[in-house]
mmCIF file of C-alpha atoms in Angstrom:
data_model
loop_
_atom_site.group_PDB
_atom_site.id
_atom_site.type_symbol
_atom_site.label_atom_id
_atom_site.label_comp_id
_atom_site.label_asym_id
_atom_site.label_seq_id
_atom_site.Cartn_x
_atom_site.Cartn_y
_atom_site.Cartn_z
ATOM 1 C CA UNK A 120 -129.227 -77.618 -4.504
ATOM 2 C CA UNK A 121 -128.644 -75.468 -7.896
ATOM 3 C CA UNK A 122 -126.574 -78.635 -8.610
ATOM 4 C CA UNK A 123 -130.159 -80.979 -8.085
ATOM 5 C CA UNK A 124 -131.817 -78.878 -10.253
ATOM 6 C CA UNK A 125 -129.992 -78.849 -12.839
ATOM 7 C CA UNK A 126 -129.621 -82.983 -12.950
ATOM 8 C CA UNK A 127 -133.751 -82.942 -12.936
ATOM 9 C CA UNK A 128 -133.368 -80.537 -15.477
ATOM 10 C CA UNK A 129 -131.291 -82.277 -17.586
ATOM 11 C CA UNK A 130 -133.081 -85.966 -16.960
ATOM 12 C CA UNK A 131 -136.097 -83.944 -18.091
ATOM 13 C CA UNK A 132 -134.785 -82.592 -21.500
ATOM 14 C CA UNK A 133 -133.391 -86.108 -22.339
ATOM 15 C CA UNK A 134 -137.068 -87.980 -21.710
ATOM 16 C CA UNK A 135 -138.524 -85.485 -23.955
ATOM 17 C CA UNK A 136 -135.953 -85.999 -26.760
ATOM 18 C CA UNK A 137 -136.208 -89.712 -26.342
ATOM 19 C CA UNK A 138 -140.138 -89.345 -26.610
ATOM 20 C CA UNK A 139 -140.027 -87.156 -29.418
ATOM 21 C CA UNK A 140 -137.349 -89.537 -31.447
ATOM 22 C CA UNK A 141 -139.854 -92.546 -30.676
ATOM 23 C CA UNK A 142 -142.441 -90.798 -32.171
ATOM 24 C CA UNK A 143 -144.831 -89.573 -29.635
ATOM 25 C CA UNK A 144 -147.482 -88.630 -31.956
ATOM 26 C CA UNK A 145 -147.758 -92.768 -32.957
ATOM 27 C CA UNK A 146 -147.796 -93.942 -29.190
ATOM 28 C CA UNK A 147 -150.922 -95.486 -29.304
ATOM 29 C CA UNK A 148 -149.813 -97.606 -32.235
ATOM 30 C CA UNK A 149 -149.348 -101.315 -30.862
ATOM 31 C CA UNK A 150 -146.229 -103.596 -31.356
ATOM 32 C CA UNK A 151 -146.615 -105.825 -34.400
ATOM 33 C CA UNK A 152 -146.326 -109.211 -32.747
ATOM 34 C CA UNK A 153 -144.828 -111.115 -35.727
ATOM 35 C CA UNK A 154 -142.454 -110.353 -38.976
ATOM 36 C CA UNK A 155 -144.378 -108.374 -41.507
ATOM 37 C CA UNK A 156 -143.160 -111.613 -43.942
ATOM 38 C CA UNK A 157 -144.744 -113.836 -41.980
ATOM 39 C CA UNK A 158 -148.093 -112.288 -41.291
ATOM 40 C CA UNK A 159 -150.535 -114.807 -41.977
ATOM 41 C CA UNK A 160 -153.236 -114.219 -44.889
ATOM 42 C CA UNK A 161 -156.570 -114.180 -44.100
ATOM 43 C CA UNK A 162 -159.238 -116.012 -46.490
ATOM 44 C CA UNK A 163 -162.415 -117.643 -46.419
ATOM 45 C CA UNK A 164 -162.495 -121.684 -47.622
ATOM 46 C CA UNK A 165 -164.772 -121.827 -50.405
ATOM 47 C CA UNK A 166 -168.421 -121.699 -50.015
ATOM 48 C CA UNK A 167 -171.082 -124.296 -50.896
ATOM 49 C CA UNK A 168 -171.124 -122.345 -54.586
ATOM 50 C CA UNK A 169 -167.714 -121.912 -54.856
ATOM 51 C CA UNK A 170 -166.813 -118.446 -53.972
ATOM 52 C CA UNK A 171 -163.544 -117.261 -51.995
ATOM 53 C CA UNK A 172 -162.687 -114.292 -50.099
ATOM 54 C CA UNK A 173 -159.149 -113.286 -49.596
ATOM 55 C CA UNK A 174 -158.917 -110.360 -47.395
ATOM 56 C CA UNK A 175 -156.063 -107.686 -48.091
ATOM 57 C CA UNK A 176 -156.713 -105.483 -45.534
ATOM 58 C CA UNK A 177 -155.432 -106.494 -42.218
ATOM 59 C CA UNK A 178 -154.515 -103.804 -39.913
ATOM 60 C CA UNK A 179 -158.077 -103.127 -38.880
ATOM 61 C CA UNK A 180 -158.864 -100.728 -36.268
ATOM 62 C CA UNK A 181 -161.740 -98.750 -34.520
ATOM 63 C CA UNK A 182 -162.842 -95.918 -37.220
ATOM 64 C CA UNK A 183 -162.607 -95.322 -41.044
ATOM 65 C CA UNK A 184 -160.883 -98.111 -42.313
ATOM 66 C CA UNK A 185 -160.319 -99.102 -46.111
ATOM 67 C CA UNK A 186 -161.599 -102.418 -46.507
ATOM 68 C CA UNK A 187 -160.336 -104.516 -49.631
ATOM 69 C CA UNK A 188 -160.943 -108.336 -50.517
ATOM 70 C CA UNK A 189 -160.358 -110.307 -53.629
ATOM 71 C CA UNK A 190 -162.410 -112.846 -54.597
ATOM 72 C CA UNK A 191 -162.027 -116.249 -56.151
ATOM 73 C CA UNK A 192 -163.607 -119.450 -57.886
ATOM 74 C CA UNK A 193 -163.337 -122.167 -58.925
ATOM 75 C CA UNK A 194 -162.389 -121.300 -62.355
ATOM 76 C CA UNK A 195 -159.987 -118.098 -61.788
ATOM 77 C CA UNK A 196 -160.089 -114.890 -60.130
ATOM 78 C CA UNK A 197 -163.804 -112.786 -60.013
ATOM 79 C CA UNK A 198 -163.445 -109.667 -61.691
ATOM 80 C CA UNK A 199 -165.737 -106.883 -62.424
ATOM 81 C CA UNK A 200 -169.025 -108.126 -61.109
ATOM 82 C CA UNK A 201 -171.585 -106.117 -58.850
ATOM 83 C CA UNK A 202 -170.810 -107.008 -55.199
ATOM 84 C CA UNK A 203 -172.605 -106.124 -51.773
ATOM 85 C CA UNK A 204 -170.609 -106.815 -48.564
ATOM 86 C CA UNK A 205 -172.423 -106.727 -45.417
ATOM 87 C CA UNK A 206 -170.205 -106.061 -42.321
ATOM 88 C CA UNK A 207 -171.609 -107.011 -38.499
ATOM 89 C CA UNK A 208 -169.959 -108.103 -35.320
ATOM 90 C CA UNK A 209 -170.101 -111.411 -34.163
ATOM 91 C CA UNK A 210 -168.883 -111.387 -30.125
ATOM 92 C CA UNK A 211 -171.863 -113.059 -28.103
ATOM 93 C CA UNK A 212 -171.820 -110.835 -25.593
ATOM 94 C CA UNK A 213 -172.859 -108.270 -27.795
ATOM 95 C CA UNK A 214 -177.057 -108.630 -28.625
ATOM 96 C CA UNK A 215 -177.373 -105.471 -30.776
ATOM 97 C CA UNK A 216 -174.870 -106.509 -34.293
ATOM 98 C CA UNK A 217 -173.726 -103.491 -35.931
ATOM 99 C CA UNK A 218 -174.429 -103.902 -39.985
ATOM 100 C CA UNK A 219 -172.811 -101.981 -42.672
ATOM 101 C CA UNK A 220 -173.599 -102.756 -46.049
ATOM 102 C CA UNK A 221 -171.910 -100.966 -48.844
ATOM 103 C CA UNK A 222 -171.248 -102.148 -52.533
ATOM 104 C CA UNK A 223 -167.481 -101.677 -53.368
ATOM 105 C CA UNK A 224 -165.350 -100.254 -56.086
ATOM 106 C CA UNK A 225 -164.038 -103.108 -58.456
ATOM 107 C CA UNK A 226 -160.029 -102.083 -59.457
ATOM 108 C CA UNK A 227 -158.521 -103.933 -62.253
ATOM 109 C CA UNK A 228 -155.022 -104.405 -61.348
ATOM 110 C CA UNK A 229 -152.428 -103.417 -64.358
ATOM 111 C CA UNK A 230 -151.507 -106.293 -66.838
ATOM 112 C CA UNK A 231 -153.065 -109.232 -64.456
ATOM 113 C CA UNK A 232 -156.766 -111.186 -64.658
ATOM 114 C CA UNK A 233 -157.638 -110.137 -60.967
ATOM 115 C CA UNK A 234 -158.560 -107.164 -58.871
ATOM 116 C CA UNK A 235 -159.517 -105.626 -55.866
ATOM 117 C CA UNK A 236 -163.042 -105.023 -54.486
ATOM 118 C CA UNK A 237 -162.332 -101.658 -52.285
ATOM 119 C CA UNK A 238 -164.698 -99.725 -49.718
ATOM 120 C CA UNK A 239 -164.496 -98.222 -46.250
ATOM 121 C CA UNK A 240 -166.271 -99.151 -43.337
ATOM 122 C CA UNK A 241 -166.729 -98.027 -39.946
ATOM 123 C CA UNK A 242 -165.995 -99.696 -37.220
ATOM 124 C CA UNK A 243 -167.187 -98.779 -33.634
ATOM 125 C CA UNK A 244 -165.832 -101.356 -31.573
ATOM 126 C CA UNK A 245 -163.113 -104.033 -31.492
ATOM 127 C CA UNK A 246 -163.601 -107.307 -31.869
ATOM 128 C CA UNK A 247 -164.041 -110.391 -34.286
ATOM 129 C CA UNK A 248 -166.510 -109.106 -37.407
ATOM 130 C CA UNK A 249 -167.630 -110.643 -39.888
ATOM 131 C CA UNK A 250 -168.109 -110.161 -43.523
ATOM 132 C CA UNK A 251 -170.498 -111.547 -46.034
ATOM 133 C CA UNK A 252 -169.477 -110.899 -49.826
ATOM 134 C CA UNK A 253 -172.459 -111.617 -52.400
ATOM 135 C CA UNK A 254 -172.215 -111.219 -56.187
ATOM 136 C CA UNK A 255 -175.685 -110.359 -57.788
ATOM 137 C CA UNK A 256 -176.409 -110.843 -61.042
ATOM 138 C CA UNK A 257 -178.237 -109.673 -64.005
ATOM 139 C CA UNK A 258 -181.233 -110.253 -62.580
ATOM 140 C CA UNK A 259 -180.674 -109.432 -59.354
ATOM 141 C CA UNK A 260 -180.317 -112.477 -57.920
ATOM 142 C CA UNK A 261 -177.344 -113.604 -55.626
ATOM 143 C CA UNK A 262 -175.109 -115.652 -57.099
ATOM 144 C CA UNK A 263 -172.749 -116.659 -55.057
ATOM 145 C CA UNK A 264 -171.828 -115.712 -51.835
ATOM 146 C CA UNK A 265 -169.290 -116.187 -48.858
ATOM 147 C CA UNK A 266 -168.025 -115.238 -45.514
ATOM 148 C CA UNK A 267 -164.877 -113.899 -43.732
ATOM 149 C CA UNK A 268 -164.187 -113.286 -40.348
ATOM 150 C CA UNK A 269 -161.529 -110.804 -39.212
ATOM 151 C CA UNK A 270 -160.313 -109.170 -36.424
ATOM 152 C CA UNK A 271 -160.871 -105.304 -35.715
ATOM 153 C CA UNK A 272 -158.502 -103.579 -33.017
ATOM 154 C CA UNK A 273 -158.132 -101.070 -30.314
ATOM 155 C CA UNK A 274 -155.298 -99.318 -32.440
ATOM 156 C CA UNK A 275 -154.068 -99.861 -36.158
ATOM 157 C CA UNK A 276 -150.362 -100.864 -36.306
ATOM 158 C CA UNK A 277 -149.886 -98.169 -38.524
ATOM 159 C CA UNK A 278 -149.536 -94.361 -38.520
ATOM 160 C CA UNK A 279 -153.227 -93.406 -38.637
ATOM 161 C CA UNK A 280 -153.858 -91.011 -41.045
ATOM 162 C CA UNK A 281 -153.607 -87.620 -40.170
ATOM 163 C CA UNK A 282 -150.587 -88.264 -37.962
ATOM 164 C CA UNK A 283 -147.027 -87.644 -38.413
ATOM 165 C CA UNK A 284 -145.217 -89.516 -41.171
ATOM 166 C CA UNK A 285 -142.116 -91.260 -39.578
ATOM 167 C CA UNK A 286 -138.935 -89.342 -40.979
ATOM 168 C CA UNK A 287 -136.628 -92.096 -42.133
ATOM 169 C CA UNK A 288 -133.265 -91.920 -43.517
ATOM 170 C CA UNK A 289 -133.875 -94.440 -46.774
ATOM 171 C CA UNK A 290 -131.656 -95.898 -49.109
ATOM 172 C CA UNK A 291 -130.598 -93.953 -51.949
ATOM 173 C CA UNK A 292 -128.697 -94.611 -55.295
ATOM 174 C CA UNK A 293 -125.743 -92.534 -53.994
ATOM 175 C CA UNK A 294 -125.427 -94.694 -51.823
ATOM 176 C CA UNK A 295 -125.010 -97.931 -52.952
ATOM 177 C CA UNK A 296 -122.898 -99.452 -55.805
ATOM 178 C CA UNK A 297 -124.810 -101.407 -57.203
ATOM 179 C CA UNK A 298 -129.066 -101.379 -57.974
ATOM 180 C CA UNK A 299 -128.868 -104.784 -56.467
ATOM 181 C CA UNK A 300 -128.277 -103.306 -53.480
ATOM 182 C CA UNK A 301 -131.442 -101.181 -53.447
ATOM 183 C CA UNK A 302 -134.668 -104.099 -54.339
ATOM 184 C CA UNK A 303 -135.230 -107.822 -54.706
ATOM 185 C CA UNK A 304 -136.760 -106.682 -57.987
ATOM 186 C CA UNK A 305 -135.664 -108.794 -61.215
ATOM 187 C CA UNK A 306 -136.387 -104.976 -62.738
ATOM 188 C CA UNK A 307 -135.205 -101.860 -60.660
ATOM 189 C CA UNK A 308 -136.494 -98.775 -61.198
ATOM 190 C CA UNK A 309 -133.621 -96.074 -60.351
ATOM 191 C CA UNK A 310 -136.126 -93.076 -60.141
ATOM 192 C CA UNK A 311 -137.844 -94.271 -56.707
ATOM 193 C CA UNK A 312 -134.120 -93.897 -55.288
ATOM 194 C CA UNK A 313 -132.981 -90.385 -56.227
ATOM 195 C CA UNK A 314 -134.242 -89.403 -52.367
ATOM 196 C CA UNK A 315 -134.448 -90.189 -49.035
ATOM 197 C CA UNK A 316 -137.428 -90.516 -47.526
ATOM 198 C CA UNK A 317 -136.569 -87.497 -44.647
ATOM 199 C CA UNK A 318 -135.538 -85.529 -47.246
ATOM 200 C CA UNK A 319 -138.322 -85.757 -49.244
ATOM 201 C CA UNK A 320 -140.953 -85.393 -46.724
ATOM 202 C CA UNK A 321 -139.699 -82.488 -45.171
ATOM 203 C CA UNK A 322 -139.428 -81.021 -48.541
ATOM 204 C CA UNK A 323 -143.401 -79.997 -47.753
ATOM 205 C CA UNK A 324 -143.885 -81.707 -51.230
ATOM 206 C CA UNK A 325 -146.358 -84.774 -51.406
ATOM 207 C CA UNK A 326 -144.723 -88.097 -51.521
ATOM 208 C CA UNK A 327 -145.496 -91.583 -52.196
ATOM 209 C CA UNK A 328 -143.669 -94.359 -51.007
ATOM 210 C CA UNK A 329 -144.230 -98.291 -51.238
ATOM 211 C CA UNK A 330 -142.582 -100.434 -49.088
ATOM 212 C CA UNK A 331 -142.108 -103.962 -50.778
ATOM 213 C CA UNK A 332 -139.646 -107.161 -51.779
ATOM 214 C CA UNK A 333 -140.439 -107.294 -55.782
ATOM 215 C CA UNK A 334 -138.838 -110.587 -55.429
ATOM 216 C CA UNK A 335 -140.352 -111.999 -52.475
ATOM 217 C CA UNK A 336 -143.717 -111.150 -53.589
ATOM 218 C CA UNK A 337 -146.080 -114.644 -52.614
ATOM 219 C CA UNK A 338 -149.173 -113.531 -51.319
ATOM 220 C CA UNK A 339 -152.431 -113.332 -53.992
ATOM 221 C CA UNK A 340 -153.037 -109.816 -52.435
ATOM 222 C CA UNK A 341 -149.423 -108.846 -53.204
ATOM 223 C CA UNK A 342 -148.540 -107.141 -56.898
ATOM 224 C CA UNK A 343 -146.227 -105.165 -59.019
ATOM 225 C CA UNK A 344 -146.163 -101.922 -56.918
ATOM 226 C CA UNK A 345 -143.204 -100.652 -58.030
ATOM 227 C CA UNK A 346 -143.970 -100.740 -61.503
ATOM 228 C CA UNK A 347 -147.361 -99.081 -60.586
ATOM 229 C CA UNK A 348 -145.672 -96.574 -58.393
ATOM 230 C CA UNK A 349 -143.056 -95.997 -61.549
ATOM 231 C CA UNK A 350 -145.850 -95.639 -63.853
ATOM 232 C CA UNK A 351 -147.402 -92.771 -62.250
ATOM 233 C CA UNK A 352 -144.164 -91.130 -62.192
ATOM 234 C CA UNK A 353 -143.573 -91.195 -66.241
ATOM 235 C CA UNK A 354 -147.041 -90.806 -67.246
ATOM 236 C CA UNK A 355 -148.757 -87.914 -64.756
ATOM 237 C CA UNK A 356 -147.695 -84.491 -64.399
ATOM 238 C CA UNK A 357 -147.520 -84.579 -60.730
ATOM 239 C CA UNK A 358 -144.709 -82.489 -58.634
ATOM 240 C CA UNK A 359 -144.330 -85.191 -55.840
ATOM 241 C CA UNK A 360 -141.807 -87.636 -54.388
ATOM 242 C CA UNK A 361 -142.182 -91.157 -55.443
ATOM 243 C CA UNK A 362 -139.872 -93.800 -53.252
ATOM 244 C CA UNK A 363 -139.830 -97.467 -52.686
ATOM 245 C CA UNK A 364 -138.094 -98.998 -49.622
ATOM 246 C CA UNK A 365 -137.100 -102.430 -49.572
ATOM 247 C CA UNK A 366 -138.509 -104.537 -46.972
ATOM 248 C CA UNK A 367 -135.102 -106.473 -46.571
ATOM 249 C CA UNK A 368 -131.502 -104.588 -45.595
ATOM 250 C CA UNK A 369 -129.715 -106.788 -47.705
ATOM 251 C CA UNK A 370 -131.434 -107.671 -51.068
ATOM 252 C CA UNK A 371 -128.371 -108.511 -52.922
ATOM 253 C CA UNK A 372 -127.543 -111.361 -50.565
ATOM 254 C CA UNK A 373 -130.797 -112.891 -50.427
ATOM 255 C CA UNK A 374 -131.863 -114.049 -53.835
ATOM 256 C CA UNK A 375 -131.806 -117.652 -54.405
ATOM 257 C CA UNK A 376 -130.881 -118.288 -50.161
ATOM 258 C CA UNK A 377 -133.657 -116.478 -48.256
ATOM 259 C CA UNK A 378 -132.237 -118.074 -45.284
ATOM 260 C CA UNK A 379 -130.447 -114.695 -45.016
ATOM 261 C CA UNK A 380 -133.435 -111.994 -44.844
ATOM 262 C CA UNK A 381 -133.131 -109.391 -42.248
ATOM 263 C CA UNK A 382 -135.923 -106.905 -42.190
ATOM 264 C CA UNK A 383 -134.777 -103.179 -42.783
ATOM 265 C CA UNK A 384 -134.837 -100.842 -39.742
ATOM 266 C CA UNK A 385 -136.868 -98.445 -41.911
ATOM 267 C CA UNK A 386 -139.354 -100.943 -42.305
ATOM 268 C CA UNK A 387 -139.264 -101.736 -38.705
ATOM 269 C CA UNK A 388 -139.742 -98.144 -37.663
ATOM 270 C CA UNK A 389 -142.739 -97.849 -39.795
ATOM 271 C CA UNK A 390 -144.257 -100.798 -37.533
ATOM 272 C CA UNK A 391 -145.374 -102.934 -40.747
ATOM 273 C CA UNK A 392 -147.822 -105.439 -39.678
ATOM 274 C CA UNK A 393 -147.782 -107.147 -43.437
ATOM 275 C CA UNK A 394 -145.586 -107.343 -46.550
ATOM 276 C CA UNK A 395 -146.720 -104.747 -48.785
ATOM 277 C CA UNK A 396 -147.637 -101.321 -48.167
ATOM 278 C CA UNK A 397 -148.055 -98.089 -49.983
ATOM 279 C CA UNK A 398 -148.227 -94.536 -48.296
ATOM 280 C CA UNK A 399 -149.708 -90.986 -49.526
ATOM 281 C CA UNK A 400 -147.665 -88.224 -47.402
ATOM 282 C CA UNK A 401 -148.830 -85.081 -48.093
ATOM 283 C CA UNK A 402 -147.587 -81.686 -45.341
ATOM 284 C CA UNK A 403 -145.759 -84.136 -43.489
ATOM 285 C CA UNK A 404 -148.482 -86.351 -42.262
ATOM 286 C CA UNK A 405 -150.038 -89.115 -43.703
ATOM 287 C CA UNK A 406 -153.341 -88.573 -46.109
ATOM 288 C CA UNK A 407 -153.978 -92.339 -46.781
ATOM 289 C CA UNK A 408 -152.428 -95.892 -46.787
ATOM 290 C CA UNK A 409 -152.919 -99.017 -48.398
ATOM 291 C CA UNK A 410 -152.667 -102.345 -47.290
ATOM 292 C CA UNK A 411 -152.172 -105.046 -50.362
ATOM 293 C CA UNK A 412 -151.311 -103.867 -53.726
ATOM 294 C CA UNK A 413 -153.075 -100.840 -55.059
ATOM 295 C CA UNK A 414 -153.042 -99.889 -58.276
ATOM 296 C CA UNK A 415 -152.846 -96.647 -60.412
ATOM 297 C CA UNK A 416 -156.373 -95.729 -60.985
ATOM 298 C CA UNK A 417 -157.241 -96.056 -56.900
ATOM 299 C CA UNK A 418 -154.375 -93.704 -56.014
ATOM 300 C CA UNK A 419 -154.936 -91.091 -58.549
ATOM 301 C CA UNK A 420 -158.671 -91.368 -57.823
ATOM 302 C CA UNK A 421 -157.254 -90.383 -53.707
ATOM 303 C CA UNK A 422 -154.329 -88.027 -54.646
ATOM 304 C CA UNK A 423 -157.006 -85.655 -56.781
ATOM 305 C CA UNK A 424 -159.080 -85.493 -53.720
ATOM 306 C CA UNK A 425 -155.987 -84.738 -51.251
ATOM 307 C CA UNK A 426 -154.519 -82.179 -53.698
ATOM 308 C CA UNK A 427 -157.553 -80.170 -53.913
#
């Protein structure tokens, strides 16, 4: 009998460990049902006037969600103009549409002729929503408009924020031989490798990590993140962790014969539903997240607000 007890016992102890090393705190996360690289990009065609939305922001779920599009036309990338987009859900079985309506932040993005239109919306029920983007202008007129559909889940993919950061062991330059070893990048950037992401988080300092392949970035809402990320190191006198992670286990191998990309178990545990990703940590849980590329003046504009 004591024997019994102490075989439930033990059974018990090793189902809470196994929970616990799962992370239990991002159960109700769902399984990304296709590699981050091959997540498919979600864009409008172009309108009757010529206007394109490419939507960055793809792991939508119920609640506060950053929402960020670029837009396009015919001649180039639209930058800086005064835009209204206009959220609602567009299931049939639903009579009532919910409509948000909310005029976004424009962010140039460093050294390039495009930018991201940012804002947060929330969303009260899953389901296929739509979006409809309109530029007004100087007379406030519309100018040009479009539409984008989009899905909106039960769950995020990712750690919601306010949850647990995942503590992964990450790559660092002790250990490796080479910088090759450490990005796809054509430029590496050794200071985002001094520490590893455990380390660093459990430091109780703040910490920003990217995860991204420098060299393998293709997608129009994909940019220069690690030069952003290395930027804010140099030029702010901030006390935090900065860290990229390569999306790939093997970036030496890779360049010039993708054939041979394996995705990195960090970025695996991490549950990545697309290719680039950026991460605020601050007291061990996450304090926001960015889908796309985001550049330097969006996340200092967010880290003022989570430091004070």
């Amino acid at each position: 009998m004591i024997q019994k007890l102490i075989n439930i016992n033990f059974i018990i102890i090793l189902i809470v460990y196994a929970l616990i090393s799962c992370g239990i705190n991002n159960s109700e996360s769902p399984t990304v049902p296709h590699r981050l690289d091959m997540s498919p990009q979600i864009e409008s065609d172009y309108s009757s006037n010529g206007l394109k939305a490419i939507l960055s922001t793809r792991d939508l779920a119920v609640g506060n969600q950053r929402f960020a599009i670029l837009l396009i036309s015919k001649t180039g990338f639209v930058t800086n103009e005064t835009v209204y987009i206009s959220t609602s859900f567009t299931e049939k079985q639903t009579q009532n549409k919910i409509h948000q309506k909310q005029k976004p932040n424009f962010y140039q993005w460093e050294n390039l002729p495009k930018g991201s239109y940012v804002t947060n919306f929330n969303f009260d029920q899953p389901g296929i929503w739509n979006a409809q983007i309109e530029i007004i202008d100087g007379k406030n007129n519309i100018s040009q408009s479009t539409s984008i559909e989009f899905e909106v889940k039960k769950a995020e993919y990712t750690t919601k924020i306010g949850k647990n950061a995942n503590l992964s062991k990450t790559k660092t330059i002790n250990d490796v031989n080479s910088l090759k070893e450490l990005s796809t990048g054509s430029k590496i950037f050794p200071n985002l490798y001094q520490n590893s992401l455990d380390n660093a988080v459990n430091s109780n300092k703040p910490v920003i990590v990217t995860f991204s392949s420098p060299g393998y970035c293709i997608e129009r809402s994909c940019g220069p993140q690690t030069e952003v990320i290395d930027q804010i190191q140099k030029s702010d006198n901030l006390n935090l962790f900065f860290i990229h992670v390569e999306l790939y286990e093997n970036p030496e191998k890779i360049l010039g014969n993708p054939i041979n990309k394996k995705l990195s178990q960090v970025v695996l545990d991490w549950n990545l539903p697309s290719s680039e990703w950026t991460f605020i940590i601050n007291q061990k849980k996450i304090a926001a997240k960015y889908e796309g590329f985001v550049t330097k003046e969006e996340i200092l504009s967010d880290l003022q607000k989570i430091l004070n």
